[in-house]
Coordinates of C-alpha atoms in Angstrom, one line a residue:
L149 CA -35.6 -7.4 -4.8
E150 CA -38.2 -9.6 -2.4
L151 CA -39.0 -11.0 -5.2
L152 CA -34.9 -11.8 -6.4
A153 CA -35.2 -13.0 -2.9
S154 CA -37.9 -15.3 -3.4
A155 CA -36.4 -16.7 -6.6
L156 CA -32.9 -17.2 -5.2
E157 CA -33.6 -19.5 -2.2
R158 CA -33.3 -22.5 -3.8
A159 CA -31.0 -21.5 -6.1
K160 CA -27.0 -22.8 -6.2
L161 CA -25.4 -19.6 -7.2
K162 CA -21.5 -19.6 -7.1
T163 CA -21.4 -15.8 -8.5
L164 CA -24.1 -13.5 -7.6
G165 CA -22.5 -9.6 -8.2
F166 CA -25.0 -6.2 -7.8
T167 CA -23.4 -3.2 -9.8
G168 CA -24.6 0.4 -9.8
L169 CA -27.8 -0.4 -8.0
H170 CA -29.2 2.4 -6.2
M171 CA -30.9 1.6 -3.5
R172 CA -33.0 3.2 -0.9
D173 CA -32.4 2.7 2.5
D174 CA -34.9 0.2 3.3
E175 CA -34.0 -2.0 -0.2
D176 CA -30.9 -2.6 1.8
D177 CA -32.3 -4.2 4.6
S178 CA -34.0 -6.1 1.7
L179 CA -30.2 -6.8 0.1
G180 CA -29.2 -8.1 3.9
I181 CA -33.0 -10.1 3.7
L182 CA -31.3 -11.9 0.2
F183 CA -27.9 -12.3 1.6
S184 CA -29.6 -13.9 5.0
S185 CA -32.0 -16.1 3.2
M186 CA -30.4 -18.0 -0.1
N187 CA -28.6 -21.4 -0.2
V188 CA -24.9 -20.3 0.2
T189 CA -23.6 -24.1 -0.3
K190 CA -21.7 -23.0 -3.8
L191 CA -22.1 -19.8 -3.6
E192 CA -17.8 -18.3 -4.1
T193 CA -18.0 -15.1 -5.4
V194 CA -21.0 -11.8 -4.6
D195 CA -20.1 -8.2 -6.3
I196 CA -21.5 -6.0 -4.7
V197 CA -20.3 -2.9 -6.2
G198 CA -21.4 0.8 -6.4
C199 CA -24.4 -0.4 -4.8
G200 CA -24.7 2.1 -1.4
A201 CA -25.0 -1.3 0.6
G202 CA -24.6 -0.5 4.4
V203 CA -25.6 -2.4 8.1
S204 CA -28.2 -3.9 6.8
T205 CA -26.3 -5.6 3.1
C206 CA -23.2 -6.5 5.8
E207 CA -25.5 -7.9 8.3
G208 CA -27.2 -10.8 5.7
L209 CA -23.6 -10.7 3.7
A210 CA -21.9 -12.0 8.0
N211 CA -25.2 -14.7 7.7
I212 CA -22.8 -15.9 4.6
L213 CA -19.8 -16.6 6.4
R214 CA -21.0 -17.5 9.8
N215 CA -22.5 -19.9 7.7
K216 CA -20.2 -23.9 8.3
E217 CA -21.1 -24.3 5.4
S218 CA -19.9 -21.2 3.5
K219 CA -17.3 -21.7 0.6
L220 CA -16.9 -17.8 -0.1
E221 CA -14.0 -16.9 -1.3
I222 CA -14.1 -13.3 -2.9
L223 CA -16.1 -11.0 -1.2
N224 CA -16.0 -7.3 -3.9
I225 CA -18.2 -4.4 -1.8
D226 CA -16.3 -2.0 -3.9
S227 CA -18.6 2.0 -3.5
N228 CA -20.9 1.5 -1.1
A229 CA -21.6 2.3 1.8
I230 CA -20.2 1.3 4.2
D231 CA -18.1 2.7 7.7
N232 CA -16.7 1.4 11.3
S233 CA -20.1 -0.6 12.2
C234 CA -20.2 -2.7 9.0
V235 CA -17.1 -3.7 9.2
K236 CA -17.5 -4.4 12.9
V237 CA -20.1 -7.1 11.6
L238 CA -17.9 -8.5 8.8
C239 CA -15.0 -9.0 11.3
Q240 CA -17.9 -10.8 14.2
S241 CA -19.0 -13.1 11.0
L242 CA -14.6 -13.3 9.8
A243 CA -13.9 -14.4 13.7
E244 CA -14.2 -18.4 13.0
N245 CA -14.4 -18.1 8.8
T246 CA -12.3 -20.3 7.2
S247 CA -13.3 -19.7 3.4
L248 CA -12.7 -15.1 2.8
K249 CA -9.9 -15.3 0.9
V250 CA -9.9 -12.1 -1.0
L251 CA -12.2 -8.9 0.2
H252 CA -12.4 -5.6 -2.0
I253 CA -13.4 -2.6 0.2
H254 CA -11.7 0.7 -2.1
D255 CA -13.9 3.7 -2.0
N256 CA -15.6 3.4 0.9
E257 CA -14.9 7.1 3.2
D258 CA -16.9 6.7 5.6
I259 CA -14.1 3.7 7.3
T260 CA -12.1 5.3 9.4
D261 CA -8.8 4.0 11.0
E262 CA -10.2 3.0 13.6
G263 CA -12.2 0.3 11.4
W264 CA -9.3 -0.2 9.7
A265 CA -7.8 -1.1 13.0
L266 CA -10.3 -3.7 13.4
F267 CA -9.3 -6.1 9.9
E268 CA -5.6 -5.8 11.1
K269 CA -7.1 -7.2 15.2
L270 CA -9.3 -10.0 12.9
V271 CA -5.5 -11.1 11.1
F272 CA -3.1 -10.1 13.5
D273 CA -4.3 -9.8 17.3
A274 CA -0.8 -9.2 19.4
S275 CA -2.7 -8.1 22.8
N276 CA -0.7 -12.3 23.2
L277 CA 0.1 -14.8 21.7
E278 CA -3.0 -16.9 22.3
G279 CA -4.6 -14.2 20.3
I280 CA -2.6 -14.6 18.1
Y281 CA -3.2 -18.2 17.6
S282 CA -6.7 -18.0 17.1
S283 CA -6.9 -14.7 14.8
N284 CA -8.2 -15.2 11.1
H285 CA -5.7 -17.4 8.7
T286 CA -7.7 -17.5 6.0
L287 CA -8.4 -13.8 4.2
G288 CA -5.1 -12.6 2.7
N289 CA -5.6 -9.7 0.5
I290 CA -8.1 -7.3 2.2
A291 CA -7.5 -4.4 -1.1
G292 CA -8.2 -1.0 -0.3
H293 CA -6.5 -0.9 3.1
P294 CA -4.6 1.4 3.8
R295 CA -1.8 -1.8 4.8
P296 CA -1.8 -4.4 3.2
Q297 CA 1.3 -6.0 4.2
L298 CA -0.2 -7.1 7.1
F299 CA -1.4 -10.1 5.8
H300 CA 0.6 -11.1 3.4
A301 CA 1.0 -13.8 6.7
N302 CA -1.9 -15.6 5.2
Y303 CA -0.2 -16.3 2.4
Y304 CA 1.9 -19.0 4.7
R305 CA 2.0 -22.8 3.7
G306 CA -1.6 -24.0 6.4
P307 CA -3.5 -22.3 8.6
S308 CA -1.8 -23.7 11.2
K309 CA 1.6 -22.5 10.5
R310 CA 0.4 -19.1 9.8
G311 CA -0.1 -19.1 12.9
H312 CA 3.1 -19.9 14.8
A313 CA 4.4 -17.1 11.5
K314 CA 2.8 -14.9 13.1
I315 CA 3.8 -16.0 17.0
L316 CA 7.5 -16.4 15.5
F317 CA 7.0 -12.5 13.7
L318 CA 5.7 -11.0 17.7
I319 CA 8.8 -12.3 18.9
N320 CA 11.4 -11.1 16.8
P321 CA 9.9 -8.7 14.5
S322 CA 13.1 -7.0 13.9
F323 CA 14.9 -9.7 14.6
D324 CA 15.6 -8.5 17.8
F325 CA 14.2 -10.8 20.3
N326 CA 11.5 -9.9 22.1
I327 CA 11.2 -12.5 25.2
E328 CA 8.4 -10.0 27.0
P329 CA 5.5 -12.2 25.0
L330 CA 7.1 -15.7 27.3
V331 CA 7.2 -13.3 30.5
D332 CA 3.2 -14.4 32.0
F333 CA 3.6 -18.0 30.6
D334 CA 4.1 -20.2 33.7
I335 CA 6.7 -22.1 34.6
K336 CA 4.6 -25.7 33.4
M337 CA 4.8 -24.0 30.3
M338 CA 7.9 -23.6 29.0
P339 CA 9.2 -27.3 28.1
Y340 CA 6.3 -26.9 25.6
V341 CA 8.1 -23.5 24.1
L342 CA 10.9 -24.2 24.0
E343 CA 9.8 -26.9 22.0
F344 CA 7.6 -25.0 19.9
F345 CA 11.1 -22.6 19.2
G346 CA 12.4 -26.0 19.1
N347 CA 10.8 -28.3 16.2
R348 CA 10.1 -24.8 14.5
V349 CA 12.8 -22.9 11.4
H350 CA 11.4 -19.5 11.4
V351 CA 10.8 -18.4 8.0
N352 CA 9.7 -14.4 8.0
L353 CA 7.7 -12.4 5.5
D354 CA 10.3 -12.7 2.7
N355 CA 11.1 -15.9 3.1
E356 CA 14.2 -16.3 4.9
T357 CA 15.3 -19.0 7.4
D358 CA 16.5 -18.4 11.3
S359 CA 18.0 -21.6 12.7
P360 CA 16.0 -22.7 16.0
C361 CA 18.8 -22.9 18.1
S362 CA 19.1 -18.9 18.1
W363 CA 15.6 -19.1 19.9
L364 CA 16.0 -21.8 22.4
Y365 CA 19.7 -19.7 22.6
Q366 CA 17.8 -16.1 23.8
I367 CA 15.2 -17.8 25.7
I368 CA 18.1 -19.6 27.9
R369 CA 20.3 -16.5 28.7
R370 CA 17.0 -13.7 28.4
W371 CA 15.0 -15.9 31.3
N372 CA 15.8 -16.1 35.0
M373 CA 14.0 -19.2 35.1
P374 CA 16.0 -21.4 37.4
E375 CA 13.3 -23.9 37.8
L376 CA 13.6 -25.2 34.7
F377 CA 17.4 -24.7 33.9
S378 CA 18.4 -26.2 37.4
F379 CA 21.1 -22.7 37.5
P380 CA 20.5 -18.3 37.0
S381 CA 20.4 -17.7 33.6
A382 CA 23.4 -17.1 31.4
E383 CA 22.4 -13.4 31.6
K384 CA 21.8 -12.7 35.1
V385 CA 24.7 -14.3 35.8
R386 CA 27.4 -12.5 33.4
L387 CA 25.3 -9.0 35.4
T388 CA 26.0 -9.9 38.3
A389 CA 29.1 -10.8 37.7
K390 CA 29.9 -7.4 36.5
V391 CA 28.2 -5.7 39.7
D392 CA 30.0 -8.1 42.1
E393 CA 32.8 -6.3 40.1
L394 CA 31.9 -2.4 40.6
E395 CA 30.7 -3.4 44.2
R396 CA 34.5 -4.3 44.1
E397 CA 35.6 -1.4 42.7
M398 CA 33.8 1.3 45.1
E399 CA 35.0 0.1 48.7
L400 CA 39.3 -0.3 46.6
L401 CA 37.9 3.2 45.9
R402 CA 36.1 4.3 49.6
L403 CA 39.3 2.2 51.1
E404 CA 41.0 5.0 49.1
N405 CA 39.2 8.0 50.3
L406 CA 40.1 6.8 54.3
R407 CA 43.5 6.3 52.7
L408 CA 43.4 9.8 51.5
T409 CA 41.9 11.4 54.3
S410 CA 44.0 10.3 57.5
E411 CA 47.1 11.4 54.9
N412 CA 45.5 14.7 54.9
N413 CA 44.3 14.5 58.7
L414 CA 48.1 13.8 59.6
L415 CA 49.4 16.8 57.3
K416 CA 47.1 19.3 59.4
S417 CA 48.5 17.7 62.8
E418 CA 52.4 17.9 61.5
V419 CA 51.7 21.1 60.2
Q420 CA 50.2 22.2 63.8
S421 CA 51.9 20.8 65.6
S422 CA 55.8 21.9 63.9
G423 CA 54.3 25.6 64.3
E424 CA 54.0 25.5 68.1
R425 CA 57.4 24.2 69.1
N426 CA 58.5 27.1 67.1
P427 CA 57.1 30.7 68.4
N428 CA 59.5 32.4 67.0
N429 CA 59.5 31.6 63.8
A430 CA 55.5 32.5 63.4
K431 CA 56.3 35.7 65.3
R432 CA 59.0 36.4 63.2
T433 CA 56.1 35.7 60.4
R434 CA 53.5 38.0 61.1
T435 CA 56.6 40.8 61.7
I436 CA 57.8 39.8 57.8
S437 CA 54.0 40.2 56.8

């Protein structure tokens, strides 16, 4: 591998592949050195299949992926010794990569849910809106990932449009407008938010469209920002009216309760007074008893 590294240092290959290469631990380091040192300006496809490649190899591949001149589009690392540590190295290098479109990573049993989640966060960082917009918008296929459909958003138009589509998908994942991601925005940002939704028709992953007017309606309806709209939101007006109606009903019930209590006390008083005015009737009643 060291001799090969020396020979490939100036070579301008488009495709490089290793299959069934049985490497010792120190040879994994050598393969990493090979990728770190070779000319990658023309390299489009790399296949490392069934070679026992691990962290060192991934670190060498990471150098290629971080290279601004890299044109690598397809990386196949099926059936190796890839684990969560390897995935972390790859994801860090892919954060700003704009060339890799397909990653084959089947039959790497040491990758757990934690590792798969790193790939998901790479292309769809849902921690906040800025995280989504700055995610990787190029990697559209991770063959071997248990949830490959999550990466299909990266097939939509250009990178900028993919970022917009992901933001819209976060806010409206099941066509139930979720305004929570916007709650922490400074009020000065809201005109830009309105412009964002006003200028774009939402396109979901099934290419169904939704009128941008519905987004503006939901923002105005659900966001309580009198500073922006010069009046409370329609939703707050509706809820306030409902609360006022319930308070009026409670007051009527309170008055009705007072009236009934007063009538009951009056009846008790009349019965008591009647007994005092007719003691014989009361005595007769006791005798009969």
